[in-house]
PDB file of C-alpha atoms and ligand atoms in Angstrom:
ATOM      1  CA  MET A   1      18.717 -72.848  61.385  1.00 97.00           C
ATOM      2  CA  ILE A   2      17.834 -75.207  64.190  1.00 98.00           C
ATOM      3  CA  ALA A   3      18.861 -78.866  63.871  1.00 98.00           C
ATOM      4  CA  LEU A   4      16.448 -81.348  65.434  1.00 98.00           C
ATOM      5  CA  GLY A   5      17.037 -84.937  66.454  1.00 98.00           C
ATOM      6  CA  SER A   6      15.548 -87.642  68.606  1.00 99.00           C
ATOM      7  CA  ASP A   7      15.471 -91.350  69.210  1.00 98.00           C
ATOM      8  CA  HIS A   8      12.233 -93.342  69.412  1.00 98.00           C
ATOM      9  CA  GLY A   9      11.685 -92.175  73.008  1.00 98.00           C
ATOM     10  CA  GLY A  10      11.687 -88.556  71.855  1.00 98.00           C
ATOM     11  CA  PHE A  11      10.141 -88.909  68.421  1.00 98.00           C
ATOM     12  CA  GLU A  12       6.626 -87.671  69.299  1.00 98.00           C
ATOM     13  CA  LEU A  13       7.922 -84.694  71.243  1.00 98.00           C
ATOM     14  CA  LYS A  14      10.323 -83.768  68.430  1.00 98.00           C
ATOM     15  CA  GLU A  15       7.355 -83.703  66.062  1.00 98.00           C
ATOM     16  CA  SER A  16       5.563 -81.294  68.392  1.00 98.00           C
ATOM     17  CA  VAL A  17       8.645 -79.045  68.537  1.00 98.00           C
ATOM     18  CA  LYS A  18       8.559 -78.933  64.728  1.00 98.00           C
ATOM     19  CA  LEU A  19       4.994 -77.586  64.882  1.00 98.00           C
ATOM     20  CA  LEU A  20       6.101 -74.775  67.183  1.00 98.00           C
ATOM     21  CA  LEU A  21       9.008 -73.867  64.900  1.00 98.00           C
ATOM     22  CA  LYS A  22       6.714 -73.914  61.847  1.00 98.00           C
ATOM     23  CA  GLU A  23       4.237 -71.634  63.648  1.00 97.00           C
ATOM     24  CA  ARG A  24       7.044 -69.216  64.382  1.00 97.00           C
ATOM     25  CA  GLY A  25       8.532 -69.385  60.903  1.00 98.00           C
ATOM     26  CA  ILE A  26      11.880 -70.587  62.244  1.00 98.00           C
ATOM     27  CA  PRO A  27      13.899 -72.671  59.761  1.00 98.00           C
ATOM     28  CA  PHE A  28      14.870 -76.133  60.968  1.00 98.00           C
ATOM     29  CA  GLU A  29      16.359 -79.370  59.715  1.00 98.00           C
ATOM     30  CA  ASP A  30      14.992 -82.628  61.070  1.00 98.00           C
ATOM     31  CA  LEU A  31      17.837 -85.144  61.249  1.00 98.00           C
ATOM     32  CA  GLY A  32      15.604 -87.991  62.449  1.00 97.00           C
ATOM     33  CA  THR A  33      14.565 -90.375  63.735  1.00 98.00           C
ATOM     34  CA  ASN A  34      11.455 -90.523  61.603  1.00 98.00           C
ATOM     35  CA  ASP A  35       9.205 -92.947  63.456  1.00 97.00           C
ATOM     36  CA  GLY A  36       8.766 -94.746  66.749  1.00 97.00           C
ATOM     37  CA  ASN A  37      10.949 -97.759  65.906  1.00 98.00           C
ATOM     38  CA  SER A  38      13.784 -98.426  68.315  1.00 98.00           C
ATOM     39  CA  VAL A  39      17.066 -96.714  67.429  1.00 98.00           C
ATOM     40  CA  ASP A  40      20.219 -95.723  69.329  1.00 98.00           C
ATOM     41  CA  TYR A  41      20.222 -92.164  70.674  1.00 98.00           C
ATOM     42  CA  PRO A  42      23.980 -91.587  70.059  1.00 98.00           C
ATOM     43  CA  ASP A  43      23.399 -91.886  66.304  1.00 98.00           C
ATOM     44  CA  PHE A  44      20.980 -88.953  66.300  1.00 98.00           C
ATOM     45  CA  GLY A  45      22.595 -86.919  69.041  1.00 98.00           C
ATOM     46  CA  GLU A  46      25.782 -87.029  67.013  1.00 98.00           C
ATOM     47  CA  LYS A  47      24.121 -85.692  63.856  1.00 98.00           C
ATOM     48  CA  VAL A  48      22.741 -82.616  65.618  1.00 99.00           C
ATOM     49  CA  ALA A  49      25.734 -81.932  67.866  1.00 98.00           C
ATOM     50  CA  ARG A  50      28.190 -82.227  64.973  1.00 98.00           C
ATOM     51  CA  LYS A  51      26.274 -79.594  62.979  1.00 98.00           C
ATOM     52  CA  VAL A  52      26.173 -77.205  65.925  1.00 98.00           C
ATOM     53  CA  SER A  53      29.834 -77.836  66.728  1.00 98.00           C
ATOM     54  CA  LEU A  54      30.848 -77.086  63.124  1.00 98.00           C
ATOM     55  CA  GLY A  55      28.646 -73.999  62.934  1.00 98.00           C
ATOM     56  CA  GLU A  56      26.405 -75.591  60.295  1.00 98.00           C
ATOM     57  CA  ALA A  57      23.420 -75.119  62.596  1.00 98.00           C
ATOM     58  CA  GLU A  58      23.058 -72.173  64.933  1.00 98.00           C
ATOM     59  CA  LYS A  59      21.179 -74.212  67.527  1.00 98.00           C
ATOM     60  CA  GLY A  60      19.791 -77.673  68.134  1.00 98.00           C
ATOM     61  CA  VAL A  61      17.032 -79.461  69.962  1.00 99.00           C
ATOM     62  CA  LEU A  62      17.512 -83.081  71.000  1.00 99.00           C
ATOM     63  CA  VAL A  63      14.951 -85.394  72.547  1.00 98.00           C
ATOM     64  CA  CYS A  64      15.272 -88.903  73.941  1.00 98.00           C
ATOM     65  CA  GLY A  65      13.274 -90.665  76.645  1.00 98.00           C
ATOM     66  CA  THR A  66      14.832 -88.836  79.572  1.00 98.00           C
ATOM     67  CA  GLY A  67      17.115 -86.405  77.739  1.00 98.00           C
ATOM     68  CA  ILE A  68      20.059 -87.840  79.649  1.00 98.00           C
ATOM     69  CA  GLY A  69      21.611 -89.894  76.866  1.00 98.00           C
ATOM     70  CA  MET A  70      21.325 -87.065  74.348  1.00 98.00           C
ATOM     71  CA  SER A  71      22.974 -84.650  76.806  1.00 98.00           C
ATOM     72  CA  ILE A  72      25.876 -86.993  77.353  1.00 98.00           C
ATOM     73  CA  VAL A  73      26.464 -87.399  73.627  1.00 98.00           C
ATOM     74  CA  ALA A  74      26.011 -83.762  72.648  1.00 98.00           C
ATOM     75  CA  ASN A  75      28.350 -82.406  75.292  1.00 98.00           C
ATOM     76  CA  LYS A  76      31.239 -84.450  73.849  1.00 96.00           C
ATOM     77  CA  PHE A  77      31.374 -82.033  70.903  1.00 97.00           C
ATOM     78  CA  PRO A  78      33.599 -78.956  71.158  1.00 95.00           C
ATOM     79  CA  GLY A  79      31.646 -75.738  71.409  1.00 97.00           C
ATOM     80  CA  VAL A  80      28.415 -77.503  72.237  1.00 98.00           C
ATOM     81  CA  ARG A  81      26.638 -76.405  75.380  1.00 98.00           C
ATOM     82  CA  ALA A  82      23.736 -78.834  75.630  1.00 99.00           C
ATOM     83  CA  ALA A  83      21.296 -78.237  78.469  1.00 99.00           C
ATOM     84  CA  LEU A  84      18.801 -80.837  79.653  1.00 98.00           C
ATOM     85  CA  VAL A  85      15.835 -78.910  81.001  1.00 98.00           C
ATOM     86  CA  ALA A  86      12.773 -80.102  82.878  1.00 98.00           C
ATOM     87  CA  ASP A  87      10.851 -76.849  83.361  1.00 98.00           C
ATOM     88  CA  VAL A  88      10.508 -73.327  82.012  1.00 98.00           C
ATOM     89  CA  TYR A  89      12.840 -71.829  84.616  1.00 98.00           C
ATOM     90  CA  MET A  90      15.631 -74.181  83.556  1.00 98.00           C
ATOM     91  CA  ALA A  91      14.962 -73.382  79.894  1.00 98.00           C
ATOM     92  CA  LYS A  92      15.285 -69.663  80.658  1.00 98.00           C
ATOM     93  CA  MET A  93      18.491 -70.108  82.637  1.00 98.00           C
ATOM     94  CA  ALA A  94      19.926 -72.434  79.991  1.00 98.00           C
ATOM     95  CA  LYS A  95      20.038 -69.409  77.696  1.00 98.00           C
ATOM     96  CA  GLN A  96      20.448 -66.533  80.138  1.00 98.00           C
ATOM     97  CA  HIS A  97      23.353 -67.997  82.087  1.00 98.00           C
ATOM     98  CA  ASN A  98      24.712 -70.900  80.022  1.00 98.00           C
ATOM     99  CA  ASN A  99      24.048 -69.674  76.484  1.00 98.00           C
ATOM    100  CA  ALA A 100      23.054 -73.251  75.687  1.00 98.00           C
ATOM    101  CA  ASN A 101      23.166 -73.890  71.960  1.00 98.00           C
ATOM    102  CA  ILE A 102      21.371 -77.225  72.232  1.00 99.00           C
ATOM    103  CA  LEU A 103      18.218 -77.689  74.285  1.00 99.00           C
ATOM    104  CA  VAL A 104      17.626 -81.259  75.415  1.00 99.00           C
ATOM    105  CA  LEU A 105      14.205 -82.562  76.408  1.00 99.00           C
ATOM    106  CA  GLY A 106      12.890 -85.815  77.848  1.00 98.00           C
ATOM    107  CA  GLY A 107      10.043 -87.189  75.746  1.00 98.00           C
ATOM    108  CA  ARG A 108       8.940 -89.460  78.580  1.00 98.00           C
ATOM    109  CA  VAL A 109       9.296 -86.727  81.197  1.00 98.00           C
ATOM    110  CA  ILE A 110       7.416 -83.693  79.885  1.00 98.00           C
ATOM    111  CA  ASP A 111       4.332 -83.222  77.734  1.00 98.00           C
ATOM    112  CA  GLU A 112       3.960 -81.322  74.470  1.00 98.00           C
ATOM    113  CA  ASN A 113       2.652 -78.128  76.062  1.00 98.00           C
ATOM    114  CA  GLU A 114       5.511 -78.018  78.534  1.00 98.00           C
ATOM    115  CA  ALA A 115       7.995 -78.675  75.746  1.00 98.00           C
ATOM    116  CA  SER A 116       6.548 -75.850  73.647  1.00 98.00           C
ATOM    117  CA  GLU A 117       6.797 -73.406  76.519  1.00 98.00           C
ATOM    118  CA  MET A 118      10.372 -74.459  77.244  1.00 98.00           C
ATOM    119  CA  VAL A 119      11.526 -74.206  73.639  1.00 98.00           C
ATOM    120  CA  ALA A 120       9.789 -70.833  73.210  1.00 98.00           C
ATOM    121  CA  THR A 121      11.369 -69.525  76.414  1.00 98.00           C
ATOM    122  CA  TRP A 122      14.826 -70.710  75.407  1.00 98.00           C
ATOM    123  CA  LEU A 123      14.451 -69.073  71.982  1.00 98.00           C
ATOM    124  CA  ASP A 124      13.129 -65.789  73.383  1.00 98.00           C
ATOM    125  CA  THR A 125      15.646 -65.361  76.208  1.00 98.00           C
ATOM    126  CA  GLN A 126      18.861 -63.392  75.766  1.00 98.00           C
ATOM    127  CA  PHE A 127      22.267 -64.510  77.040  1.00 98.00           C
ATOM    128  CA  GLU A 128      23.257 -62.185  79.858  1.00 98.00           C
ATOM    129  CA  GLY A 129      27.015 -62.202  79.162  1.00 97.00           C
ATOM    130  CA  GLY A 130      29.186 -60.507  81.788  1.00 97.00           C
ATOM    131  CA  ARG A 131      30.307 -62.886  84.496  1.00 97.00           C
ATOM    132  CA  HIS A 132      28.549 -65.729  82.669  1.00 98.00           C
ATOM    133  CA  GLN A 133      30.705 -65.169  79.581  1.00 98.00           C
ATOM    134  CA  GLY A 134      33.761 -65.528  81.800  1.00 98.00           C
ATOM    135  CA  ARG A 135      32.490 -68.917  82.945  1.00 98.00           C
ATOM    136  CA  LEU A 136      31.864 -70.059  79.393  1.00 98.00           C
ATOM    137  CA  ASP A 137      35.388 -68.930  78.511  1.00 98.00           C
ATOM    138  CA  LYS A 138      36.678 -71.248  81.235  1.00 98.00           C
ATOM    139  CA  ILE A 139      34.759 -74.151  79.697  1.00 97.00           C
ATOM    140  CA  ALA A 140      36.183 -73.311  76.258  1.00 96.00           C
ATOM    141  CA  ALA A 141      39.686 -73.224  77.747  1.00 97.00           C
ATOM    142  CA  LEU A 142      39.115 -76.665  79.272  1.00 96.00           C
ATOM    143  CA  GLU A 143      38.024 -78.011  75.904  1.00 94.00           C
ATOM    144  CA  LYS A 144      41.213 -76.689  74.339  1.00 93.00           C
ATOM    145  CA  GLU A 145      43.342 -78.298  77.008  1.00 94.00           C
ATOM    146  CA  LEU A 146      41.546 -81.641  76.984  1.00 92.00           C
ATOM    147  CA  TYR A 147      40.914 -82.145  73.267  1.00 85.00           C
ATOM    148  CA  ARG A 148      43.936 -80.617  71.561  1.00 75.00           C
TER     149      ARG A 148
HETATM  150  C1  RB5 B 201      15.540 -95.529  75.146  1.00 64.36           C
HETATM  151  O1  RB5 B 201      14.772 -96.553  75.711  1.00 64.36           O
HETATM  152  C2  RB5 B 201      16.069 -94.614  76.238  1.00 64.36           C
HETATM  153  O2  RB5 B 201      17.088 -95.242  76.922  1.00 64.36           O
HETATM  154  C3  RB5 B 201      16.551 -93.307  75.627  1.00 64.36           C
HETATM  155  O3  RB5 B 201      15.496 -92.695  74.968  1.00 64.36           O
HETATM  156  C4  RB5 B 201      17.074 -92.255  76.584  1.00 64.36           C
HETATM  157  O4  RB5 B 201      16.181 -92.033  77.634  1.00 64.36           O
HETATM  158  C5  RB5 B 201      18.450 -92.444  77.054  1.00 64.36           C
HETATM  159  O5  RB5 B 201      19.005 -91.647  77.806  1.00 64.36           O
END
């Protein structure tokens, strides 16, 4: 299951990501926001990142105006590897090298077609493991040290 969240700046793009997931038959849970009225991105970033951190969602997609605020929030959560991507290459690397479990998009930065391509690429790419797993292990060790 993929958890989805946005603020008002990412609302429209989140809706377009839902269409892609529906087309592909991928289960998702939309945790809001549900319209274009102004809200605070930490409130929605938290909902998605908490679910991914607890293993209640396998992956997440977060969208705000730039993607920056959502990235900052999501990466506070242990086990979350949230990647803000601005093109298809970054989306591919986010999975292949970083095994990102949350993809973050900027609703005021990219259009719906670009977002679809990026989400599809992230979903279809495999994590390469090997030396990249070693790097992720170092991040996990840092989390243990910092948050225990
Ligand atoms: C909201 O205006 C905007 O600040 C937010 O969507 C996001 O871009 C923050 O990083």
